[in-house]
Amino acid sequence: MLINFRKTSLVDYPGKVAAVLFFRFCNLNCPWCHNRYMFTDAEDAESDDIVSLEAALTHIEKRKNVLGGVVLSGGEPTLYDKLPQLIREIKTLKSTGVAVKLDTNGTMPEVLESLFSNAGTRPDYIACDLKLSPQRYAQLGGAAESLAKSVELIKSSCIEHEFRSLVLPPDVFSEKDITDLAPLAESSRWVFRPFKPASSLPADWQAKTAATAADVKKAVAFAHGLGANAVDPGL
Ligand code: SF4
C-alpha cells in the first residue's frame, strides 16, 4: 500500500520530533482539503514522499532512537483495516520512546472504541477535527451523531488529546460554528489554525482569502469567551 511519508516533522506531534504517515483515502469531502489531492495518480508519481507502508516502517525502525513519535494522518487513517496491527507494530518500538499519535476526522467512532479497548492499540495522543457546526456535517458527507460519539470516546479515554479547527473564510466558518462546537470541545485543548488557499484546491477555493493571524486570534478569543480552552499555536 502506498502512503505519503514525511520523514521528519516538528509540528505534527506536540513536543516531539515525529515521522508522519498520510493515508490515502477519506470518507469526507471537505472542499478546502489539501491532503486528498496529494495522491492523485500516486502510482505514477515520481515523488520521494510517496512510498510503500513497509518502506516507511523500515525507515521508522532505523530512526527509532531519534524519533519521539509517529503520526498516523490522512486522508482518514481509521479507514485502514490493518490500523490496529500497524499501531501494535509501531508500539513495539516503544522501549525507545516512540509514541503514536492518531489524527482523525471523528467519523468512525466504532474504530476508535475498538482501538481504545486494548492497551496494545491505544494511541498515545489523538487529534480530532471539529470542522463545522455538527448540524452542517452532512454538507461534508459526515454525520453529527458519529462526530459526537467519537468526541465523547476521546474525552473519556484518558488519552492525551486535542481538537482542531481551521479558521476558514467567514462565509464558511463563523462564530455560530464555534458556538455549536464549543460543547463538544468543553475544556479540552482546542487548536485553531488558519486556512491557506493552494493551487491544488478547486478554483473557487483557490480564490478564497487566507485567514490572517488576527482572524485566528479573533476565533480563539471568541472560543475563550464561551469557556473553551482554545489555543493559537501561532504557526
Ligand atoms: S477529513 Fe481531512 S483528509 Fe478528509 S477531506 Fe476533510 S480535510 Fe481532507
mmCIF file of C-alpha atoms and ligand atoms in Angstrom, residues 26-30 32-36 74-76 105 129 131, ligand 1:
data_model
loop_
_atom_site.group_PDB
_atom_site.id
_atom_site.type_symbol
_atom_site.label_atom_id
_atom_site.label_comp_id
_atom_site.label_asym_id
_atom_site.label_seq_id
_atom_site.Cartn_x
_atom_site.Cartn_y
_atom_site.Cartn_z
ATOM 1 C CA CYS A 26 -11.001 9.767 3.182
ATOM 2 C CA ASN A 27 -14.740 9.432 3.736
ATOM 3 C CA LEU A 28 -15.383 13.168 3.927
ATOM 4 C CA ASN A 29 -15.310 15.685 1.136
ATOM 5 C CA CYS A 30 -14.042 18.962 2.573
ATOM 6 C CA TRP A 32 -10.686 23.103 1.407
ATOM 7 C CA CYS A 33 -8.746 19.827 1.802
ATOM 8 C CA HIS A 34 -5.083 19.979 0.792
ATOM 9 C CA ASN A 35 -4.415 16.331 1.520
ATOM 10 C CA ARG A 36 -6.807 14.382 -0.675
ATOM 11 C CA GLY A 74 -4.596 11.328 6.206
ATOM 12 C CA GLY A 75 -6.849 11.124 4.495
ATOM 13 C CA GLU A 76 -8.568 9.256 7.289
ATOM 14 C CA ASN A 105 -11.943 13.359 11.364
ATOM 15 C CA ASP A 129 -11.057 17.723 13.779
ATOM 16 C CA LYS A 131 -14.747 21.265 11.124
HETATM 17 S S1 SF4 B 1 -11.432 14.980 6.595
HETATM 18 FE FE1 SF4 B 1 -9.355 15.770 6.261
HETATM 19 S S2 SF4 B 1 -8.462 14.475 4.672
HETATM 20 FE FE2 SF4 B 1 -10.694 14.161 4.629
HETATM 21 S S3 SF4 B 1 -11.449 15.569 3.073
HETATM 22 FE FE3 SF4 B 1 -11.615 16.594 5.060
HETATM 23 S S4 SF4 B 1 -9.693 17.759 5.295
HETATM 24 FE FE4 SF4 B 1 -9.385 16.223 3.668
#
